[in-house]
PDB file of C-alpha atoms in Angstrom:
ATOM      1  CA  MET A 429     -49.774  32.365 -18.218  1.00  0.00           C
ATOM      2  CA  LYS A 430     -49.562  29.019 -16.847  1.00  0.00           C
ATOM      3  CA  ALA A 431     -46.036  29.034 -17.792  1.00  0.00           C
ATOM      4  CA  LYS A 432     -45.184  32.026 -16.078  1.00  0.00           C
ATOM      5  CA  ARG A 433     -46.629  30.907 -12.927  1.00  0.00           C
ATOM      6  CA  MET A 434     -44.508  27.849 -12.644  1.00  0.00           C
ATOM      7  CA  ILE A 435     -41.544  29.975 -13.442  1.00  0.00           C
ATOM      8  CA  LEU A 436     -42.514  32.203 -10.583  1.00  0.00           C
ATOM      9  CA  LEU A 437     -43.270  29.340  -8.451  1.00  0.00           C
ATOM     10  CA  ALA A 438     -39.998  27.640  -9.185  1.00  0.00           C
ATOM     11  CA  THR A 439     -38.642  31.047  -7.885  1.00  0.00           C
ATOM     12  CA  THR A 440     -39.955  31.195  -4.890  1.00  0.00           C
ATOM     13  CA  LEU A 441     -39.427  27.933  -3.743  1.00  0.00           C
ATOM     14  CA  SER A 442     -35.413  27.640  -5.277  1.00  0.00           C
ATOM     15  CA  ALA A 443     -33.896  28.972  -1.666  1.00  0.00           C
ATOM     16  CA  ALA A 444     -36.155  27.329   0.296  1.00  0.00           C
ATOM     17  CA  LEU A 445     -34.874  23.421   0.857  1.00  0.00           C
ATOM     18  CA  VAL A 446     -32.394  23.914   3.223  1.00  0.00           C
ATOM     19  CA  PHE A 447     -32.930  20.613   5.179  1.00  0.00           C
ATOM     20  CA  SER A 448     -31.756  20.875   8.730  1.00  0.00           C
ATOM     21  CA  ALA A 449     -32.791  17.724  11.251  1.00  0.00           C
ATOM     22  CA  CYS A 450     -30.225  18.116  13.579  1.00  0.00           C
ATOM     23  CA  GLN A 451     -30.617  22.293  15.078  1.00  0.00           C
ATOM     24  CA  ALA A 452     -32.628  22.693  17.992  1.00  0.00           C
ATOM     25  CA  THR A 453     -33.432  18.841  17.722  1.00  0.00           C
ATOM     26  CA  ASP A 454     -36.097  18.833  20.380  1.00  0.00           C
ATOM     27  CA  VAL A 455     -37.973  21.921  18.974  1.00  0.00           C
ATOM     28  CA  VAL A 456     -37.905  20.562  15.399  1.00  0.00           C
ATOM     29  CA  GLY A 457     -39.202  16.770  16.463  1.00  0.00           C
ATOM     30  CA  LYS A 458     -41.646  18.552  18.620  1.00  0.00           C
ATOM     31  CA  VAL A 459     -43.142  20.827  16.141  1.00  0.00           C
ATOM     32  CA  ALA A 460     -42.864  18.738  13.132  1.00  0.00           C
ATOM     33  CA  VAL A 461     -45.411  16.317  14.995  1.00  0.00           C
ATOM     34  CA  THR A 462     -47.625  19.313  15.730  1.00  0.00           C
ATOM     35  CA  SER A 463     -47.528  20.809  12.371  1.00  0.00           C
ATOM     36  CA  PHE A 464     -48.263  17.459  10.773  1.00  0.00           C
ATOM     37  CA  GLU A 465     -51.470  16.736  13.059  1.00  0.00           C
ATOM     38  CA  GLN A 466     -52.689  20.481  11.791  1.00  0.00           C
ATOM     39  CA  VAL A 467     -51.900  19.219   8.277  1.00  0.00           C
ATOM     40  CA  LEU A 468     -53.882  15.368   9.032  1.00  0.00           C
ATOM     41  CA  ASN A 469     -56.989  17.620  10.697  1.00  0.00           C
ATOM     42  CA  THR A 470     -57.309  20.064   7.873  1.00  0.00           C
ATOM     43  CA  ALA A 471     -57.269  17.360   5.188  1.00  0.00           C
ATOM     44  CA  SER A 472     -58.703  14.579   7.126  1.00  0.00           C
ATOM     45  CA  ASP A 473     -61.199  13.740   3.909  1.00  0.00           C
ATOM     46  CA  LYS A 474     -58.110  13.047   2.118  1.00  0.00           C
ATOM     47  CA  VAL A 475     -56.035  10.514   5.114  1.00  0.00           C
ATOM     48  CA  THR A 476     -57.153   6.614   4.450  1.00  0.00           C
ATOM     49  CA  PHE A 477     -55.374   3.463   5.149  1.00  0.00           C
ATOM     50  CA  ASP A 478     -53.686   1.401   2.641  1.00  0.00           C
ATOM     51  CA  ASP A 479     -54.558  -2.288   3.904  1.00  0.00           C
ATOM     52  CA  GLU A 480     -52.369  -3.831   0.922  1.00  0.00           C
ATOM     53  CA  LYS A 481     -49.428  -1.559   1.582  1.00  0.00           C
ATOM     54  CA  ASN A 482     -50.123  -1.300   5.691  1.00  0.00           C
ATOM     55  CA  SER A 483     -49.719   2.299   5.327  1.00  0.00           C
ATOM     56  CA  TRP A 484     -51.255   5.487   5.814  1.00  0.00           C
ATOM     57  CA  SER A 485     -52.223   7.729   2.735  1.00  0.00           C
ATOM     58  CA  LEU A 486     -52.320  11.718   2.480  1.00  0.00           C
ATOM     59  CA  GLU A 487     -53.446  12.740  -0.841  1.00  0.00           C
ATOM     60  CA  SER A 488     -53.426  15.846  -2.490  1.00  0.00           C
ATOM     61  CA  PRO A 489     -56.279  18.001  -3.985  1.00  0.00           C
ATOM     62  CA  ALA A 490     -54.927  17.071  -7.554  1.00  0.00           C
ATOM     63  CA  GLY A 491     -54.823  13.126  -6.493  1.00  0.00           C
ATOM     64  CA  ASP A 492     -50.969  12.876  -5.569  1.00  0.00           C
ATOM     65  CA  GLU A 493     -50.421  10.754  -2.726  1.00  0.00           C
ATOM     66  CA  PHE A 494     -47.655  10.466   0.097  1.00  0.00           C
ATOM     67  CA  LYS A 495     -47.701   7.314   2.332  1.00  0.00           C
ATOM     68  CA  TRP A 496     -46.017   6.060   5.286  1.00  0.00           C
ATOM     69  CA  SER A 497     -45.789   2.596   6.457  1.00  0.00           C
ATOM     70  CA  LYS A 498     -47.558   1.668   9.845  1.00  0.00           C
ATOM     71  CA  ASP A 499     -44.570  -0.278  11.436  1.00  0.00           C
ATOM     72  CA  PHE A 500     -41.167  -0.001   9.383  1.00  0.00           C
ATOM     73  CA  SER A 501     -39.865  -3.505  10.508  1.00  0.00           C
ATOM     74  CA  ALA A 502     -43.146  -5.284   8.819  1.00  0.00           C
ATOM     75  CA  THR A 503     -42.775  -3.801   5.436  1.00  0.00           C
ATOM     76  CA  ASP A 504     -40.167  -3.506   2.462  1.00  0.00           C
ATOM     77  CA  VAL A 505     -41.760  -0.020   1.505  1.00  0.00           C
ATOM     78  CA  ASP A 506     -41.575   2.298   3.919  1.00  0.00           C
ATOM     79  CA  GLY A 507     -42.446   5.667   2.212  1.00  0.00           C
ATOM     80  CA  ILE A 508     -44.263   6.257  -1.066  1.00  0.00           C
ATOM     81  CA  VAL A 509     -44.865   8.939  -3.234  1.00  0.00           C
ATOM     82  CA  GLU A 510     -47.523   8.794  -5.775  1.00  0.00           C
ATOM     83  CA  PHE A 511     -48.716  10.761  -9.003  1.00  0.00           C
ATOM     84  CA  ASP A 512     -50.101  10.847 -12.268  1.00  0.00           C
ATOM     85  CA  GLY A 513     -47.174   9.942 -14.541  1.00  0.00           C
ATOM     86  CA  THR A 514     -49.301  11.378 -17.718  1.00  0.00           C
ATOM     87  CA  PRO A 515     -46.956  14.708 -17.926  1.00  0.00           C
ATOM     88  CA  PHE A 516     -44.041  12.894 -17.244  1.00  0.00           C
ATOM     89  CA  VAL A 517     -44.635  10.715 -20.194  1.00  0.00           C
ATOM     90  CA  ASN A 518     -45.761  13.654 -22.317  1.00  0.00           C
ATOM     91  CA  ALA A 519     -42.363  15.261 -21.572  1.00  0.00           C
ATOM     92  CA  GLY A 520     -40.388  11.982 -22.959  1.00  0.00           C
ATOM     93  CA  LEU A 521     -40.290   9.414 -19.936  1.00  0.00           C
ATOM     94  CA  ASP A 522     -39.154   6.163 -21.047  1.00  0.00           C
ATOM     95  CA  VAL A 523     -41.152   3.844 -18.036  1.00  0.00           C
ATOM     96  CA  THR A 524     -38.566   0.950 -18.994  1.00  0.00           C
ATOM     97  CA  LYS A 525     -35.482   2.895 -18.292  1.00  0.00           C
ATOM     98  CA  LEU A 526     -36.984   4.073 -14.431  1.00  0.00           C
ATOM     99  CA  PRO A 527     -35.048   2.616 -11.504  1.00  0.00           C
ATOM    100  CA  GLU A 528     -36.599  -0.792  -9.943  1.00  0.00           C
ATOM    101  CA  ASN A 529     -38.301   0.997  -7.287  1.00  0.00           C
ATOM    102  CA  TYR A 530     -40.159   3.541  -9.636  1.00  0.00           C
ATOM    103  CA  VAL A 531     -43.099   1.408 -10.751  1.00  0.00           C
ATOM    104  CA  TYR A 532     -45.390   2.742 -13.739  1.00  0.00           C
ATOM    105  CA  ASP A 533     -49.072   1.351 -13.688  1.00  0.00           C
ATOM    106  CA  ASP A 534     -49.941   1.134 -17.537  1.00  0.00           C
ATOM    107  CA  ALA A 535     -53.513   1.134 -16.497  1.00  0.00           C
ATOM    108  CA  THR A 536     -53.925   3.461 -14.032  1.00  0.00           C
ATOM    109  CA  GLY A 537     -50.872   5.830 -15.846  1.00  0.00           C
ATOM    110  CA  ARG A 538     -49.763   6.189 -12.284  1.00  0.00           C
ATOM    111  CA  LEU A 539     -45.988   6.492 -10.979  1.00  0.00           C
ATOM    112  CA  SER A 540     -45.215   5.331  -7.538  1.00  0.00           C
ATOM    113  CA  LEU A 541     -41.596   6.204  -6.055  1.00  0.00           C
ATOM    114  CA  ASN A 542     -41.321   3.284  -3.176  1.00  0.00           C
ATOM    115  CA  PHE A 543     -38.141   3.594  -0.610  1.00  0.00           C
ATOM    116  CA  GLU A 544     -37.376   1.646   2.074  1.00  0.00           C
ATOM    117  CA  ILE A 545     -36.386   3.594   5.062  1.00  0.00           C
ATOM    118  CA  GLY A 546     -35.627   1.314   7.867  1.00  0.00           C
ATOM    119  CA  GLN A 547     -36.139  -1.594  10.013  1.00  0.00           C
ATOM    120  CA  GLU A 548     -37.463   0.169  13.084  1.00  0.00           C
ATOM    121  CA  LYS A 549     -40.633  -1.207  14.992  1.00  0.00           C
ATOM    122  CA  PHE A 550     -43.023   0.894  16.126  1.00  0.00           C
ATOM    123  CA  ASP A 551     -44.925   0.840  18.998  1.00  0.00           C
ATOM    124  CA  TYR A 552     -48.680   1.602  19.649  1.00  0.00           C
ATOM    125  CA  SER A 553     -51.071   2.005  22.455  1.00  0.00           C
ATOM    126  CA  GLY A 554     -54.709   0.793  21.160  1.00  0.00           C
ATOM    127  CA  ASP A 555     -55.776   1.526  17.698  1.00  0.00           C
ATOM    128  CA  ALA A 556     -53.163   3.211  15.676  1.00  0.00           C
ATOM    129  CA  THR A 557     -53.396   6.464  13.624  1.00  0.00           C
ATOM    130  CA  ALA A 558     -52.015   8.290  10.998  1.00  0.00           C
ATOM    131  CA  LEU A 559     -50.460  10.493  13.634  1.00  0.00           C
ATOM    132  CA  ASP A 560     -49.296   7.595  16.108  1.00  0.00           C
ATOM    133  CA  THR A 561     -47.525   6.215  13.093  1.00  0.00           C
ATOM    134  CA  PHE A 562     -45.749   9.711  12.536  1.00  0.00           C
ATOM    135  CA  LYS A 563     -44.973   9.797  16.177  1.00  0.00           C
ATOM    136  CA  ASN A 564     -43.312   6.677  15.653  1.00  0.00           C
ATOM    137  CA  ILE A 565     -40.939   8.021  12.736  1.00  0.00           C
ATOM    138  CA  VAL A 566     -39.906  11.049  14.985  1.00  0.00           C
ATOM    139  CA  GLU A 567     -38.900   9.251  17.712  1.00  0.00           C
ATOM    140  CA  LYS A 568     -37.149   6.343  15.900  1.00  0.00           C
ATOM    141  CA  LYS A 569     -35.783   7.649  12.942  1.00  0.00           C
ATOM    142  CA  ARG A 570     -35.312  11.481  13.600  1.00  0.00           C
ATOM    143  CA  ASP A 571     -32.322  11.857  11.285  1.00  0.00           C
ATOM    144  CA  ILE A 572     -35.082  12.075   8.207  1.00  0.00           C
ATOM    145  CA  VAL A 573     -37.353  14.578   9.895  1.00  0.00           C
ATOM    146  CA  GLY A 574     -35.943  18.011   9.373  1.00  0.00           C
ATOM    147  CA  TYR A 575     -36.706  21.898   9.286  1.00  0.00           C
ATOM    148  CA  HIS A 576     -36.707  24.315   5.952  1.00  0.00           C
ATOM    149  CA  GLU A 577     -36.444  28.064   7.227  1.00  0.00           C
ATOM    150  CA  ALA A 578     -36.515  29.722   4.143  1.00  0.00           C
ATOM    151  CA  LEU A 579     -40.203  28.488   3.590  1.00  0.00           C
ATOM    152  CA  ASP A 580     -40.936  27.759   7.405  1.00  0.00           C
ATOM    153  CA  HIS A 581     -41.668  23.991   6.381  1.00  0.00           C
ATOM    154  CA  TYR A 582     -40.940  20.824   7.968  1.00  0.00           C
ATOM    155  CA  GLY A 583     -40.159  17.881   5.603  1.00  0.00           C
ATOM    156  CA  ILE A 584     -39.524  14.144   5.238  1.00  0.00           C
ATOM    157  CA  ALA A 585     -36.462  12.505   3.794  1.00  0.00           C
ATOM    158  CA  LEU A 586     -37.723   9.453   1.789  1.00  0.00           C
ATOM    159  CA  GLY A 587     -34.489   8.848   0.172  1.00  0.00           C
ATOM    160  CA  ASN A 588     -32.488   9.581  -3.250  1.00  0.00           C
ATOM    161  CA  GLY A 589     -33.289  13.344  -3.004  1.00  0.00           C
ATOM    162  CA  ASN A 590     -37.214  12.932  -2.576  1.00  0.00           C
ATOM    163  CA  MET A 591     -38.808  14.517   0.208  1.00  0.00           C
ATOM    164  CA  PHE A 592     -42.433  15.191   1.478  1.00  0.00           C
ATOM    165  CA  GLU A 593     -42.775  18.681   3.116  1.00  0.00           C
ATOM    166  CA  TRP A 594     -45.501  20.885   4.981  1.00  0.00           C
ATOM    167  CA  ALA A 595     -46.202  24.290   6.632  1.00  0.00           C
ATOM    168  CA  LYS A 596     -44.931  25.001  10.319  1.00  0.00           C
ATOM    169  CA  ASP A 597     -48.300  27.023  10.278  1.00  0.00           C
ATOM    170  CA  MET A 598     -50.923  26.685   7.817  1.00  0.00           C
ATOM    171  CA  SER A 599     -52.893  29.820   9.176  1.00  0.00           C
ATOM    172  CA  LYS A 600     -49.404  32.048   7.588  1.00  0.00           C
ATOM    173  CA  ASN A 601     -48.546  29.846   4.809  1.00  0.00           C
ATOM    174  CA  ASP A 602     -50.216  29.045   1.047  1.00  0.00           C
ATOM    175  CA  LYS A 603     -47.567  25.989   0.216  1.00  0.00           C
ATOM    176  CA  ASP A 604     -49.123  23.800   2.908  1.00  0.00           C
ATOM    177  CA  ILE A 605     -47.882  20.600   1.502  1.00  0.00           C
ATOM    178  CA  VAL A 606     -44.896  20.047  -1.028  1.00  0.00           C
ATOM    179  CA  PHE A 607     -44.081  17.027  -3.268  1.00  0.00           C
ATOM    180  CA  VAL A 608     -40.277  17.484  -3.450  1.00  0.00           C
ATOM    181  CA  VAL A 609     -38.824  14.916  -6.106  1.00  0.00           C
ATOM    182  CA  ASN A 610     -35.289  14.200  -7.674  1.00  0.00           C
ATOM    183  CA  PRO A 611     -35.087  14.977 -11.463  1.00  0.00           C
ATOM    184  CA  GLN A 612     -32.212  12.863 -12.070  1.00  0.00           C
ATOM    185  CA  PRO A 613     -33.688   9.669 -12.765  1.00  0.00           C
ATOM    186  CA  PHE A 614     -36.526  11.234 -14.930  1.00  0.00           C
ATOM    187  CA  ILE A 615     -33.915  13.233 -16.869  1.00  0.00           C
ATOM    188  CA  ASP A 616     -31.781   9.610 -16.978  1.00  0.00           C
ATOM    189  CA  ALA A 617     -34.679   8.072 -18.535  1.00  0.00           C
ATOM    190  CA  GLY A 618     -35.636  10.498 -21.113  1.00  0.00           C
ATOM    191  CA  VAL A 619     -37.684  13.002 -19.585  1.00  0.00           C
ATOM    192  CA  ASP A 620     -36.716  16.753 -20.653  1.00  0.00           C
ATOM    193  CA  PRO A 621     -37.580  18.469 -17.221  1.00  0.00           C
ATOM    194  CA  GLY A 622     -38.781  21.888 -18.300  1.00  0.00           C
ATOM    195  CA  LYS A 623     -41.737  20.431 -20.175  1.00  0.00           C
ATOM    196  CA  VAL A 624     -43.413  18.155 -17.236  1.00  0.00           C
ATOM    197  CA  GLU A 625     -46.647  19.939 -16.897  1.00  0.00           C
ATOM    198  CA  GLY A 626     -47.799  20.768 -13.227  1.00  0.00           C
ATOM    199  CA  TRP A 627     -44.287  20.496 -11.901  1.00  0.00           C
ATOM    200  CA  ALA A 628     -41.748  23.523 -11.095  1.00  0.00           C
ATOM    201  CA  PHE A 629     -38.499  22.343 -12.184  1.00  0.00           C
ATOM    202  CA  ALA A 630     -35.891  24.864  -9.787  1.00  0.00           C
ATOM    203  CA  LYS A 631     -32.315  25.000  -8.713  1.00  0.00           C
ATOM    204  CA  VAL A 632     -33.091  24.398  -4.716  1.00  0.00           C
ATOM    205  CA  GLU A 633     -30.572  24.763  -1.832  1.00  0.00           C
ATOM    206  CA  VAL A 634     -30.112  21.489   0.364  1.00  0.00           C
ATOM    207  CA  LYS A 635     -27.394  20.544   3.455  1.00  0.00           C
ATOM    208  CA  ASP A 636     -25.670  17.788   2.768  1.00  0.00           C
ATOM    209  CA  LYS A 637     -24.526  15.324   5.584  1.00  0.00           C
ATOM    210  CA  ASP A 638     -21.993  17.788   6.752  1.00  0.00           C
ATOM    211  CA  GLY A 639     -24.179  20.737   6.843  1.00  0.00           C
ATOM    212  CA  LYS A 640     -22.480  22.317   3.633  1.00  0.00           C
ATOM    213  CA  VAL A 641     -25.276  24.154   1.507  1.00  0.00           C
ATOM    214  CA  GLU A 642     -25.250  23.011  -2.148  1.00  0.00           C
ATOM    215  CA  GLN A 643     -27.709  23.451  -5.575  1.00  0.00           C
ATOM    216  CA  VAL A 644     -29.633  20.877  -6.118  1.00  0.00           C
ATOM    217  CA  ASP A 645     -31.965  20.230  -9.372  1.00  0.00           C
ATOM    218  CA  LYS A 646     -35.676  19.497  -7.980  1.00  0.00           C
ATOM    219  CA  PHE A 647     -39.328  18.550  -9.157  1.00  0.00           C
ATOM    220  CA  LEU A 648     -41.705  20.751  -6.619  1.00  0.00           C
ATOM    221  CA  LYS A 649     -45.492  20.343  -6.713  1.00  0.00           C
ATOM    222  CA  PRO A 650     -47.060  22.505  -3.657  1.00  0.00           C
ATOM    223  CA  PHE A 651     -50.701  22.716  -2.481  1.00  0.00           C
ATOM    224  CA  ASP A 652     -52.933  24.796  -0.802  1.00  0.00           C
ATOM    225  CA  LEU A 653     -55.017  22.679   1.404  1.00  0.00           C
ATOM    226  CA  LYS A 654     -57.314  25.895   2.783  1.00  0.00           C
TER     227      LYS A 654
END
């Protein structure tokens, strides 16, 4: 039954990731902020600040984390996706073959995917909040924030086909947040993508830089926060 549920999930998400950052730019940017605020408020007990990485962290019910830098000009790593690496190891991962920005912690079994997004300096009035930082991202790095119409999701592109997404309206969506990971580096490091427990492996639609829709493989992990 579990495998069947994952197949159904993959089918549901397959057509959903048409990422549009340019269409109705001001509307997308504005609603991306208000919808992200709703996620932060709903999961307020899972929002923390990582002093070591100078980044905010949003943790999923399963312990997966999305982290975003408080100031791109002050950090080498601006966006992070972190999760349990055990399912990938069990599916054949050779951690020594991962890219340099993919870090496996032997002690904890955690995988951290680290991305440099830009060098923009963020401005604050008073003490910064997680939402204030996200507003800076939308204002100063607008091209990485977009909208996926099929699932009514907004998202932030971290690099190399990796994204973090959230629902436009959580009251109408059972996929409040979704971790979207490019499987190719893992496949190159020995992973059988169909055997990674807890992640759906699916063909999804994305738009390239010219707006052309194409089908690509993704690992998908959604959560309902309500």
